[in-house]
Short mmCIF file of C-alpha atoms in Angstrom, two decimals:
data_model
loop_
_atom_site.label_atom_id
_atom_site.label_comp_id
_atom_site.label_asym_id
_atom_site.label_seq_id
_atom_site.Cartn_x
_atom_site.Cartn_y
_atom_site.Cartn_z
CA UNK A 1 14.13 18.36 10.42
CA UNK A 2 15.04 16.03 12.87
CA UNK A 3 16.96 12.74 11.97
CA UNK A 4 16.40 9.11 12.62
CA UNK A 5 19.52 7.43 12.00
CA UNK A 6 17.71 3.53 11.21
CA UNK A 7 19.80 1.02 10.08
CA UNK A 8 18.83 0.38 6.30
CA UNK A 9 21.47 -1.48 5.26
CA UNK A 10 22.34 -3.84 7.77
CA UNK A 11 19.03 -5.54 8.99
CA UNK A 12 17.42 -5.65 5.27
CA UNK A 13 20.49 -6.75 2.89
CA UNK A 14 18.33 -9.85 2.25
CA UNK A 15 15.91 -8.44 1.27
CA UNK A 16 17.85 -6.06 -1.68
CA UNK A 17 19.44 -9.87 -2.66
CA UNK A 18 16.08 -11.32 -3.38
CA UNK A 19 14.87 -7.86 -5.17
CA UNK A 20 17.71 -8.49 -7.36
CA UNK A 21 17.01 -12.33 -8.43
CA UNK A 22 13.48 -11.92 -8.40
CA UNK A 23 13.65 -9.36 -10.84
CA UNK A 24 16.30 -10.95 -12.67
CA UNK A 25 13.92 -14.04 -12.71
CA UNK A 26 10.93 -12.23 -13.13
CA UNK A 27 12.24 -10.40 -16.72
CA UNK A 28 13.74 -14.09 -17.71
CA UNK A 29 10.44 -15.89 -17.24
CA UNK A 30 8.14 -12.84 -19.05
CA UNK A 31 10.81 -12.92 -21.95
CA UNK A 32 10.68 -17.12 -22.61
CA UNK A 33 6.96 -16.80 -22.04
CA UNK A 34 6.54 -14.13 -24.78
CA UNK A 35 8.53 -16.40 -27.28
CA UNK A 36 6.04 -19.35 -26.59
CA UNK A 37 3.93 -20.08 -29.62
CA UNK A 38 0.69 -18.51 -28.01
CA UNK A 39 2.85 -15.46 -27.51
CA UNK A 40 4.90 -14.71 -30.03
CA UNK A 41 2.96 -13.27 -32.28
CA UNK A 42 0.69 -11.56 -30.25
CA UNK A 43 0.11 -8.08 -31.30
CA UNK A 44 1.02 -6.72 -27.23
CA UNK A 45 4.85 -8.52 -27.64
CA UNK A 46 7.34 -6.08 -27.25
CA UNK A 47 9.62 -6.83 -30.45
CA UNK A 48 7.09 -5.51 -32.69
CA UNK A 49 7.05 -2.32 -31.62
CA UNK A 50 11.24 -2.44 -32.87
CA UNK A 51 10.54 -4.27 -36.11
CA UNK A 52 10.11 -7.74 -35.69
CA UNK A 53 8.09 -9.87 -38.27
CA UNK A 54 5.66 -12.32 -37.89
CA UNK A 55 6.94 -15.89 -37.03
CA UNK A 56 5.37 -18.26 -39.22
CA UNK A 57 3.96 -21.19 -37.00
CA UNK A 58 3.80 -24.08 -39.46
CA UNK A 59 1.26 -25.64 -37.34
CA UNK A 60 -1.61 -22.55 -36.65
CA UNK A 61 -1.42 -20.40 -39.89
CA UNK A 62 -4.17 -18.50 -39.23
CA UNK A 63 -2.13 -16.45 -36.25
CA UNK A 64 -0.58 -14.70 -38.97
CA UNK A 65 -4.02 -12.64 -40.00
CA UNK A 66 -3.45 -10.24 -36.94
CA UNK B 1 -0.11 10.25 71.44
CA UNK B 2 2.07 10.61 68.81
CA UNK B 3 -0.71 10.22 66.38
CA UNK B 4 -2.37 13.56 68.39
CA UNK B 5 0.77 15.54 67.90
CA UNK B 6 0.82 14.83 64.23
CA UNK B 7 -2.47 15.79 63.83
CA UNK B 8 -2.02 18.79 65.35
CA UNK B 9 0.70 20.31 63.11
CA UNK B 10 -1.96 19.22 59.65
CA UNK B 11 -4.43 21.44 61.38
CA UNK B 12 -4.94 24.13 60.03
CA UNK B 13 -3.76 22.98 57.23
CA UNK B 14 -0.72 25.76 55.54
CA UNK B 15 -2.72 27.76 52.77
CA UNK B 16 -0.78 29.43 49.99
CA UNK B 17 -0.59 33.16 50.20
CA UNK B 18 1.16 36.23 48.86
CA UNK B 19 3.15 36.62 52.23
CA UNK B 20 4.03 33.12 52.46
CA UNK B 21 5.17 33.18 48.48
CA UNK B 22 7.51 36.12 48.70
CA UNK B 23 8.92 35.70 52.00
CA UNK B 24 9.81 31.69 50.97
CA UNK B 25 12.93 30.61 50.33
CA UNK B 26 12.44 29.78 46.93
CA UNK B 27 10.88 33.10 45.37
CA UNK B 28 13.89 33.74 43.51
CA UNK B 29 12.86 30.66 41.68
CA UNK B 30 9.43 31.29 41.13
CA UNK B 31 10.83 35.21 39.70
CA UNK B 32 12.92 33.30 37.14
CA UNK B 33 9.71 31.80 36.56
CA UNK B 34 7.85 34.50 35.57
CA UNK B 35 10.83 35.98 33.87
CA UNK B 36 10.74 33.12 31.93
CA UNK B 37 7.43 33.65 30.80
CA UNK B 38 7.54 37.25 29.88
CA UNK B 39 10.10 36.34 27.84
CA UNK B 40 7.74 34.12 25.32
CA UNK B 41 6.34 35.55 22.49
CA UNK B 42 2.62 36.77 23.05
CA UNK B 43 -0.48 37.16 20.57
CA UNK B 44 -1.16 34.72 17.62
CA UNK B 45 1.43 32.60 16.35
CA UNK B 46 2.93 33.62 12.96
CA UNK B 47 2.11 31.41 9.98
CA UNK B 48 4.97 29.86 8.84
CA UNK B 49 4.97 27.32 5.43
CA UNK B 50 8.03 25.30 4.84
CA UNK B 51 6.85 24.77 1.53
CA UNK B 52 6.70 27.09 -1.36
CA UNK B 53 4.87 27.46 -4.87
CA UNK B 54 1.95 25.89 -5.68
CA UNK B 55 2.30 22.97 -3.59
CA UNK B 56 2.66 25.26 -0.59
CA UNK B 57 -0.17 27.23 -1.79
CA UNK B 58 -2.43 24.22 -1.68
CA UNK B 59 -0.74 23.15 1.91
CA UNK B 60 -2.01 26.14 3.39
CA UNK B 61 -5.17 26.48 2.45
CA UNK B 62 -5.82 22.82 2.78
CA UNK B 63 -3.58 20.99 5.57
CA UNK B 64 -2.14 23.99 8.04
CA UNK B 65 -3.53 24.39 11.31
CA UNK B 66 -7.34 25.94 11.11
CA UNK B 67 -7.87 24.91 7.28
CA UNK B 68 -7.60 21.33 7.58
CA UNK B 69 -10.21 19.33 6.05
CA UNK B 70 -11.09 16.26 4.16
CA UNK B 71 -11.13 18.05 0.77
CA UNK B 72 -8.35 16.62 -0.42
CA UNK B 73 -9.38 13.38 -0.60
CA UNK B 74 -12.50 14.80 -2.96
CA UNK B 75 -9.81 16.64 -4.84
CA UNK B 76 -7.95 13.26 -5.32
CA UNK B 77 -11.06 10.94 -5.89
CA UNK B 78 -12.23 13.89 -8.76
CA UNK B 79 -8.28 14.27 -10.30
CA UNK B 80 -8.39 10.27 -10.70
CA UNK B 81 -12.16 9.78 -11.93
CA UNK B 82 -11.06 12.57 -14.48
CA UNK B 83 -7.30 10.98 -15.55
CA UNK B 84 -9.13 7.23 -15.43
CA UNK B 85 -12.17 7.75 -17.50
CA UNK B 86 -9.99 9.72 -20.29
CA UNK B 87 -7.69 6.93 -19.99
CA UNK B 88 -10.63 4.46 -20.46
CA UNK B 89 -12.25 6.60 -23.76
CA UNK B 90 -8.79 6.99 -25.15
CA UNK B 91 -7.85 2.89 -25.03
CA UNK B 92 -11.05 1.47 -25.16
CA UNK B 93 -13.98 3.34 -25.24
CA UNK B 94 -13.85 5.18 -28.61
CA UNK B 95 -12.95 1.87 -30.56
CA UNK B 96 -16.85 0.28 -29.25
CA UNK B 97 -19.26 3.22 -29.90
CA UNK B 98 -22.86 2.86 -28.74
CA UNK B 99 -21.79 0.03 -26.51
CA UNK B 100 -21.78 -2.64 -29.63
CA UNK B 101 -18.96 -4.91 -30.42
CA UNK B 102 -16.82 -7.12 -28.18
CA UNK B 103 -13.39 -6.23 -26.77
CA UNK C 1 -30.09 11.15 -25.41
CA UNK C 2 -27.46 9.96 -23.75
CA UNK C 3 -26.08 6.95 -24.39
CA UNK C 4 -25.01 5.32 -20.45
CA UNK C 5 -23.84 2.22 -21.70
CA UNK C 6 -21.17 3.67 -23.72
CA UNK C 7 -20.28 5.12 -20.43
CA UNK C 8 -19.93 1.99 -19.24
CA UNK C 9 -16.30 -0.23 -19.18
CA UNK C 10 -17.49 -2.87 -21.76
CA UNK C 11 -14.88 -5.45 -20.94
CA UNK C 12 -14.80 -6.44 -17.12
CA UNK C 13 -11.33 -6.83 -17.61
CA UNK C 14 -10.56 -4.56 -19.11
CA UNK C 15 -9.49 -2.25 -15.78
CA UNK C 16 -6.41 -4.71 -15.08
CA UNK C 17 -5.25 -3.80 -18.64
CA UNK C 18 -1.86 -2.21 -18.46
CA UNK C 19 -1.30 0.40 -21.38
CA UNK C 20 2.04 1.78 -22.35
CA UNK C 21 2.50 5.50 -22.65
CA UNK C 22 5.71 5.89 -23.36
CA UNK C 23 8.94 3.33 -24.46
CA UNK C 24 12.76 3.71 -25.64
CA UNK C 25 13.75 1.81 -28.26
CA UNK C 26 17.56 0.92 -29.07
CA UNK C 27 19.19 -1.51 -31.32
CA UNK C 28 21.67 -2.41 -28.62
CA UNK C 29 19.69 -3.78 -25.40
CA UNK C 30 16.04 -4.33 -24.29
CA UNK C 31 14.53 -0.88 -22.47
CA UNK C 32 11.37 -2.71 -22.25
CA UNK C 33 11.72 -2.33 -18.24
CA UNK C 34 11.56 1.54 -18.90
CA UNK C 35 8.54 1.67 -20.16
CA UNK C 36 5.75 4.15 -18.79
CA UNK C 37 2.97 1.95 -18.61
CA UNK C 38 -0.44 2.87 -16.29
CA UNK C 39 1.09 0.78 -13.95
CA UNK C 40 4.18 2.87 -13.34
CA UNK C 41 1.66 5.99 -13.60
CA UNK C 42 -0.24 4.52 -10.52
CA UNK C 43 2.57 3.53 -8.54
CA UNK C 44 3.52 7.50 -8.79
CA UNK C 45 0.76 8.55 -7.56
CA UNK C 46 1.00 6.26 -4.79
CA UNK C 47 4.14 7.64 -4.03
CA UNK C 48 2.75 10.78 -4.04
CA UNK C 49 0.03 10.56 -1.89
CA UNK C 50 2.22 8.86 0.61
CA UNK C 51 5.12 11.27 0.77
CA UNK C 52 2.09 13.98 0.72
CA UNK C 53 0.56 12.61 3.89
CA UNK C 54 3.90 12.91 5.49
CA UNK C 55 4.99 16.64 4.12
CA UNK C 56 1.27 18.21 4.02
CA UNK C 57 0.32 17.02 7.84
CA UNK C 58 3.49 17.97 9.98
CA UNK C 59 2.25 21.45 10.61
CA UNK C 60 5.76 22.82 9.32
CA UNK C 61 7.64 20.73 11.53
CA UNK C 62 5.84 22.07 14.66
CA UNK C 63 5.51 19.44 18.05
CA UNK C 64 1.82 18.94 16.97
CA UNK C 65 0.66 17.80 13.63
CA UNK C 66 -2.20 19.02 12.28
CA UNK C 67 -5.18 17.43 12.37
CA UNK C 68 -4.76 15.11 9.15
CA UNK C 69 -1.87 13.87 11.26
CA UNK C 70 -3.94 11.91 13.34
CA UNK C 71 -4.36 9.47 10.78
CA UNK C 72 -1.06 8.79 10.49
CA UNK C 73 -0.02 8.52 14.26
CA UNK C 74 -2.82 6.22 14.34
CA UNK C 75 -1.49 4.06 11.27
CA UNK C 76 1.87 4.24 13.17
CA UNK C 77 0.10 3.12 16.07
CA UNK C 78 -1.47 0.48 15.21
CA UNK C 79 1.74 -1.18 13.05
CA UNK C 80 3.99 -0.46 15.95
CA UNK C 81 1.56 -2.91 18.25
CA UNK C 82 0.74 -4.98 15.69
CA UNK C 83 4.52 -6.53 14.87
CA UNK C 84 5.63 -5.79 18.84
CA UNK C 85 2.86 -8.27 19.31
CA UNK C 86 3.51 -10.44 16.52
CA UNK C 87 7.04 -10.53 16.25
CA UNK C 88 7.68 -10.18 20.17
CA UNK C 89 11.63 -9.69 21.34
CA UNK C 90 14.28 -7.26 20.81
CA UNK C 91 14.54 -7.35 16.91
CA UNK C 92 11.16 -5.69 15.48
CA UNK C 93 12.24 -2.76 15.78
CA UNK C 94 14.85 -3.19 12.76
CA UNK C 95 12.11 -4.50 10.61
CA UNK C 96 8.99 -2.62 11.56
CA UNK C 97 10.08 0.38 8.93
CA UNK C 98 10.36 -2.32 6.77
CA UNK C 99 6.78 -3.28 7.15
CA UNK C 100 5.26 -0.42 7.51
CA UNK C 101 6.04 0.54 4.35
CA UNK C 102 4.72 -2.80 2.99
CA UNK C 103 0.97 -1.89 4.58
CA UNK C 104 1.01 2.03 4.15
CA UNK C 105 1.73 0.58 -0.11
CA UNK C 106 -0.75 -1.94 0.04
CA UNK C 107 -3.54 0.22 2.15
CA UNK C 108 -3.21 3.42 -0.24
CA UNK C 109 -2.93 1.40 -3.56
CA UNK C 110 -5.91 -0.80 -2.10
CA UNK C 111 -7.97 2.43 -1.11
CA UNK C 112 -6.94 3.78 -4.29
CA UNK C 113 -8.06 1.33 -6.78
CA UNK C 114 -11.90 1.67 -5.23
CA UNK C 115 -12.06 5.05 -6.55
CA UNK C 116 -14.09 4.53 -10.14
CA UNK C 117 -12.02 3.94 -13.42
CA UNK C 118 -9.06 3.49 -10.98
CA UNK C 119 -6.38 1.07 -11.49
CA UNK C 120 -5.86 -1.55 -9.41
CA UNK C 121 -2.53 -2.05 -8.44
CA UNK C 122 -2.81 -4.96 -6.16
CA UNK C 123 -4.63 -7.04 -8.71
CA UNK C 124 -1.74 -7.16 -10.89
CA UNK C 125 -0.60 -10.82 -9.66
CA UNK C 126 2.96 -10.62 -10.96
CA UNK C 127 3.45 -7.54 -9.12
CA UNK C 128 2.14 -8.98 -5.95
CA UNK C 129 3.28 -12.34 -6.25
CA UNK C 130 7.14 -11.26 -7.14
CA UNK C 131 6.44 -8.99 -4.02
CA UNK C 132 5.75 -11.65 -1.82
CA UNK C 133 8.36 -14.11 -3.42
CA UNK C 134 11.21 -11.50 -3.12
CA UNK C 135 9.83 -11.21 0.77
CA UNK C 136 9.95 -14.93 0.88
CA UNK C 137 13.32 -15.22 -0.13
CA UNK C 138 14.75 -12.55 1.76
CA UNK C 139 13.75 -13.88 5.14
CA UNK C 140 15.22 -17.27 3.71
CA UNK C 141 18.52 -15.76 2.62
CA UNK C 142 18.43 -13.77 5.95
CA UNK C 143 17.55 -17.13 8.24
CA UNK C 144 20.56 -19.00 6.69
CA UNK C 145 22.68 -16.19 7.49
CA UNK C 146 21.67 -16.34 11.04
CA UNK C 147 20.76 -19.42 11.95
CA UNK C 148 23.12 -21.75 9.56
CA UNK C 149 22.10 -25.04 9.00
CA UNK C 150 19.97 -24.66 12.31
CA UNK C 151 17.59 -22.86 10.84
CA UNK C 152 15.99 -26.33 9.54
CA UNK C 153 15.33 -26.68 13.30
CA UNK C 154 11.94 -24.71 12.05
CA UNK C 155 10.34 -27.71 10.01
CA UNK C 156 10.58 -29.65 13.58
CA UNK C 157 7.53 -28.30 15.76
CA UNK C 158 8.81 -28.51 19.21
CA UNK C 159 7.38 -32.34 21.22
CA UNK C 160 7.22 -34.31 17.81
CA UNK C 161 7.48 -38.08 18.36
CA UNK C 162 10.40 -39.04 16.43
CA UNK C 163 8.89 -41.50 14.47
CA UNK C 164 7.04 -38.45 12.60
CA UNK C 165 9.60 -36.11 12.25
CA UNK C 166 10.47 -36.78 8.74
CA UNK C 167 6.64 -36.77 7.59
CA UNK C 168 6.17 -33.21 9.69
CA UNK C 169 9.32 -32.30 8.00
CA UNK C 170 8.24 -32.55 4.75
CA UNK C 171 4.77 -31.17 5.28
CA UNK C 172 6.35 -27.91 7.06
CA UNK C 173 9.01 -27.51 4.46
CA UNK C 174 5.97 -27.43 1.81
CA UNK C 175 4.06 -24.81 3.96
CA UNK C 176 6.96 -23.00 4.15
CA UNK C 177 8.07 -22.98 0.80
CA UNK C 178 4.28 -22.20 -0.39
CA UNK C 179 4.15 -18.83 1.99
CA UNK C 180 6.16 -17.28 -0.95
CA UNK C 181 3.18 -17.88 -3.09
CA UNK C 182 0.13 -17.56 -0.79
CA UNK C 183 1.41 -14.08 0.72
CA UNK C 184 0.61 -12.44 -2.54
CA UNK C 185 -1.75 -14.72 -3.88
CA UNK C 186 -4.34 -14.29 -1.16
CA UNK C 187 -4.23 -10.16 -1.51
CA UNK C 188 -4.49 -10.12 -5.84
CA UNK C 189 -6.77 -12.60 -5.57
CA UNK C 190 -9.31 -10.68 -3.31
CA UNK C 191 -9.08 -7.36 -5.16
CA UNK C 192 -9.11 -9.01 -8.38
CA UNK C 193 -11.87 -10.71 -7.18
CA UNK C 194 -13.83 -8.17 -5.78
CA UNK C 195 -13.25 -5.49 -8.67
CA UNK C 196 -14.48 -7.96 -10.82
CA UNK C 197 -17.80 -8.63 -8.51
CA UNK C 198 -18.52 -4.75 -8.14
CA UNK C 199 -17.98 -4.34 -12.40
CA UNK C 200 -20.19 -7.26 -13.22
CA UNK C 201 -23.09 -6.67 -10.84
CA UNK C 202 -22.78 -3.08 -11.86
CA UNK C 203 -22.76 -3.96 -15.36
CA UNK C 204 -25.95 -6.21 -15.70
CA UNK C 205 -27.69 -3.86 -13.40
CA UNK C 206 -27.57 -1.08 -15.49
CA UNK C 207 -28.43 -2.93 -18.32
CA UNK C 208 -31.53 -3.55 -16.27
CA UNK C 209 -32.18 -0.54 -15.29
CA UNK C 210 -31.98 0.73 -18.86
CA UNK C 211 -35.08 -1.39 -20.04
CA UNK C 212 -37.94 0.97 -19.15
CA UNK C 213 -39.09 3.00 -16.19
CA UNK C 214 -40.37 0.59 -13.99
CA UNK C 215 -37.27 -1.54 -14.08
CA UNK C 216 -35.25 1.87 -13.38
CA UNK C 217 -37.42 2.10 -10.12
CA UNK C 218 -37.28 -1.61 -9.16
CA UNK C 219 -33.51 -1.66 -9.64
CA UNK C 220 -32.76 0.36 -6.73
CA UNK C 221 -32.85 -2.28 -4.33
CA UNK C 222 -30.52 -4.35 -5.79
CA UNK C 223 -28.64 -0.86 -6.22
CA UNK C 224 -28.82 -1.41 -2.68
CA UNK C 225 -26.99 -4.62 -2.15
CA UNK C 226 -24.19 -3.47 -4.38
CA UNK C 227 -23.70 -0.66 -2.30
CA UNK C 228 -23.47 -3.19 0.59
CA UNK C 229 -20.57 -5.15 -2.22
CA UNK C 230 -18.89 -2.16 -2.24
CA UNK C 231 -18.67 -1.34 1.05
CA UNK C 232 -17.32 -4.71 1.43
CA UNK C 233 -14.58 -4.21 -0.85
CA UNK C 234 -13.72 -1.09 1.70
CA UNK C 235 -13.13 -3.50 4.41
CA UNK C 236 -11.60 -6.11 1.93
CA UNK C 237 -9.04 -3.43 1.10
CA UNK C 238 -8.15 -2.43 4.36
CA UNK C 239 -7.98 -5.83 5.93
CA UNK C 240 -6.05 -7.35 3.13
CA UNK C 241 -3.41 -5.11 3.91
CA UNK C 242 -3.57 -5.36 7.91
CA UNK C 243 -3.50 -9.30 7.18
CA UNK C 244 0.24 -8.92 4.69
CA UNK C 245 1.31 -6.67 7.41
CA UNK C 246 0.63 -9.09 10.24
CA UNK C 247 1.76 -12.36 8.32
CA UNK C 248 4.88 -11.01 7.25
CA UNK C 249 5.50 -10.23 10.71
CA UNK C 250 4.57 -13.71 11.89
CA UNK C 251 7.32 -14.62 9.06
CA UNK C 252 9.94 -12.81 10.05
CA UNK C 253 9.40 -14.32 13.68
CA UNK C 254 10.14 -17.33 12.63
CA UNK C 255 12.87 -16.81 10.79
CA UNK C 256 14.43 -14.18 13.54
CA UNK C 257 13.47 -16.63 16.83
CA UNK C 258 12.99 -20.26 15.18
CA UNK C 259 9.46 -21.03 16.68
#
């Protein structure tokens, strides 16, 4: 097969940069808003799937049912 | 009278012929020429498939050459109306039977 | 008797609903970002269908394609012209791969989220919108790097009075600074949009149509004007991702030539 020696690297290293922080930002902001209070004990948030217990929100007690 | 002379030497105008081909200086040329094209292969080209197994398989008989058509796309649109509505049962469907109850 | 409404998606959100297949859990660190989800399970078959209509259509490497490859020399085509136009100069060249990728993505995720009890990719706004943020701050990074402190020189339209310059400046900077949002907010928001339409309309007309007969009958001419919704979505999808592709070019102008 014939080759097409583009430049990857060179023209589009900005672009791998912002790939990296928006990730990095991306995971950061989904983590704090899963620990909100409308979040956290939402039956879809990850940490009960590896144990975690219900927080008890002194203020909404009725959360706790699901 | 230039423009006479010049005339003259367009008509009649050089037509190509057997006599004039062979004796030219350049029929060597045109014998490499047809040397060349002996040369080629003749008849129907042989099917070749850079791919093997069932993805190859499929290739030929859909993509290659004569065989290419649009069913593909029907065999895509079918695969995903299949894997999305068993997705759809298996999440949501079979928890609402009869179309009662809220999400 | 068959029962069509359970056929039915009850939820008209339910199609942007994400499921997870398959997770790792350790003690030690968070895998979440492993997960199999119907996302990821989409984007592979994107993947798939793009590297497919590369491998399938090059008639085994022959000079000629075949004839599905007609699509593609057309999609070529057209993106070539379209950021050679846009972009103008010496540089598109380095970032037309670049792009192209971005609209053949867009077009077959677009195209493929129309097919029934599909998943829309594109509707998925963090998806899109950390897409067009991480494009956004690329061609930032990338304009610093080449321009240095010059490339401010772009919040100054060229034959401003200078009485307005710092009033233009601002407004520019907040255009410019709001393209990371609007670039992916303007495609999820028409898919979104428009799956929604096409579920909903579908939805109360076959409730309709379920009554009795002669509603069955009468509710084929608004059957009618959803099919005219849905071909609209068509054109939505395709457009949506001809309008990324020519924007992003337009951006990366900018940033490569400074006006």
């Amino acid at each position: 097969m014939k080759r097409f020696p583009t430049p990857i690297v060179k023209p589009l290293w900005p672009f791998f940069i912002a790939a990296a922080v928006t990730y990095y930002g991306v995971s950061k902001f989904a983590d704090a808003y899963g620990n909100t209070d409308e979040y956290i004990n939402d039956p879809r948030n990850p940490r009960f799937a590896k144990g975690g217990k219900i927080v008890d929100l002194t203020k909404n007690k009725e959360t706790m049912e699901e | 009278m230039i423009f006479k002379r010049a005339l003259s030497t367009l008509i009649p105008p050089k037509v190509v012929s057997v006599k004039h081909l062979t004796a030219a200086p350049n029929a060597k040329r045109i014998n490499n020429v047809v040397g060349f094209y002996k040369l080629l292969p003749q008849g129907p080209a042989p099917k070749i498939n850079n791919l093997s197994g069932p993805l190859g398989r499929y290739k030929a008989k859909y993509y290659d050459g004569e065989n290419a058509s649009g069913k593909p796309l029907l065999h895509l649109i079918g695969a995903i109306v299949v894997l999305g509505y068993s997705m759809e049962y298996y999440f949501h469907l079979r928890h609402h039977k009869n179309g009662e109850g809220e999400h | 008797m068959l029962n069509l409404i359970n056929t039915f998606i009850n939820s008209p959100l339910d199609q942007f609903e994400s499921q997870t297949f398959f997770s790792i859990f350790t003690p030690f660190m968070d895998m979440n970002n492993f997960n199999i989800t119907t996302f990821a399970l989409y984007t592979f078959i994107v993947l798939f269908i793009i590297i497919s209509l590369f491998m399938f259509t090059n008639n085994n490497n022959m000079i000629m394609g075949s004839k599905w490859f007609i699509t593609q020399e057309m999609i070529y085509d057209t993106m070539v012209n379209t950021i050679k136009n846009q972009m103008g100069g010496k540089l598109w060249g380095f970032y037309m791969p670049f792009i192209y990728t971005f609209f053949m993505f867009i077009l077959v995720s677009n195209l493929l989220s129309m097919i029934p009890y599909s998943f829309a990719l594109t509707a998925q706004f963090v998806f899109i919108i950390s897409l067009s943020f991480m494009v956004w701050l690329g061609m930032t990074i990338m304009g610093f790097y080449k321009h240095g402190l010059v490339f401010f020189a772009l919040f100054v339209p060229q034959g401003t009075p200078l009485v307005l310059v710092p009033l233009l400046v601002l407004i520019e900077m907040m255009s410019y600074i709001m393209r990371s949002l609007s670039l992916g907010l303007r495609l999820a928001a028409n898919v979104m949009a428009g799956h929604l339409l096409m579920i909903i309309l579908g939805g109360l007309l076959m409730q309709f149509m379920s009554i009795n007969i002669l509603t069955t009958i009468l509710g084929f001419i608004p059957l009618l004007i959803i099919l005219c919704v849905v071909m609209l979505e068509f054109a939505i999808a395709m457009i949506q991702s001809y309008v990324w592709t020519v924007l992003m070019a337009s951006y990366m102008k900018d940033v490569q030539y400074l006006h």
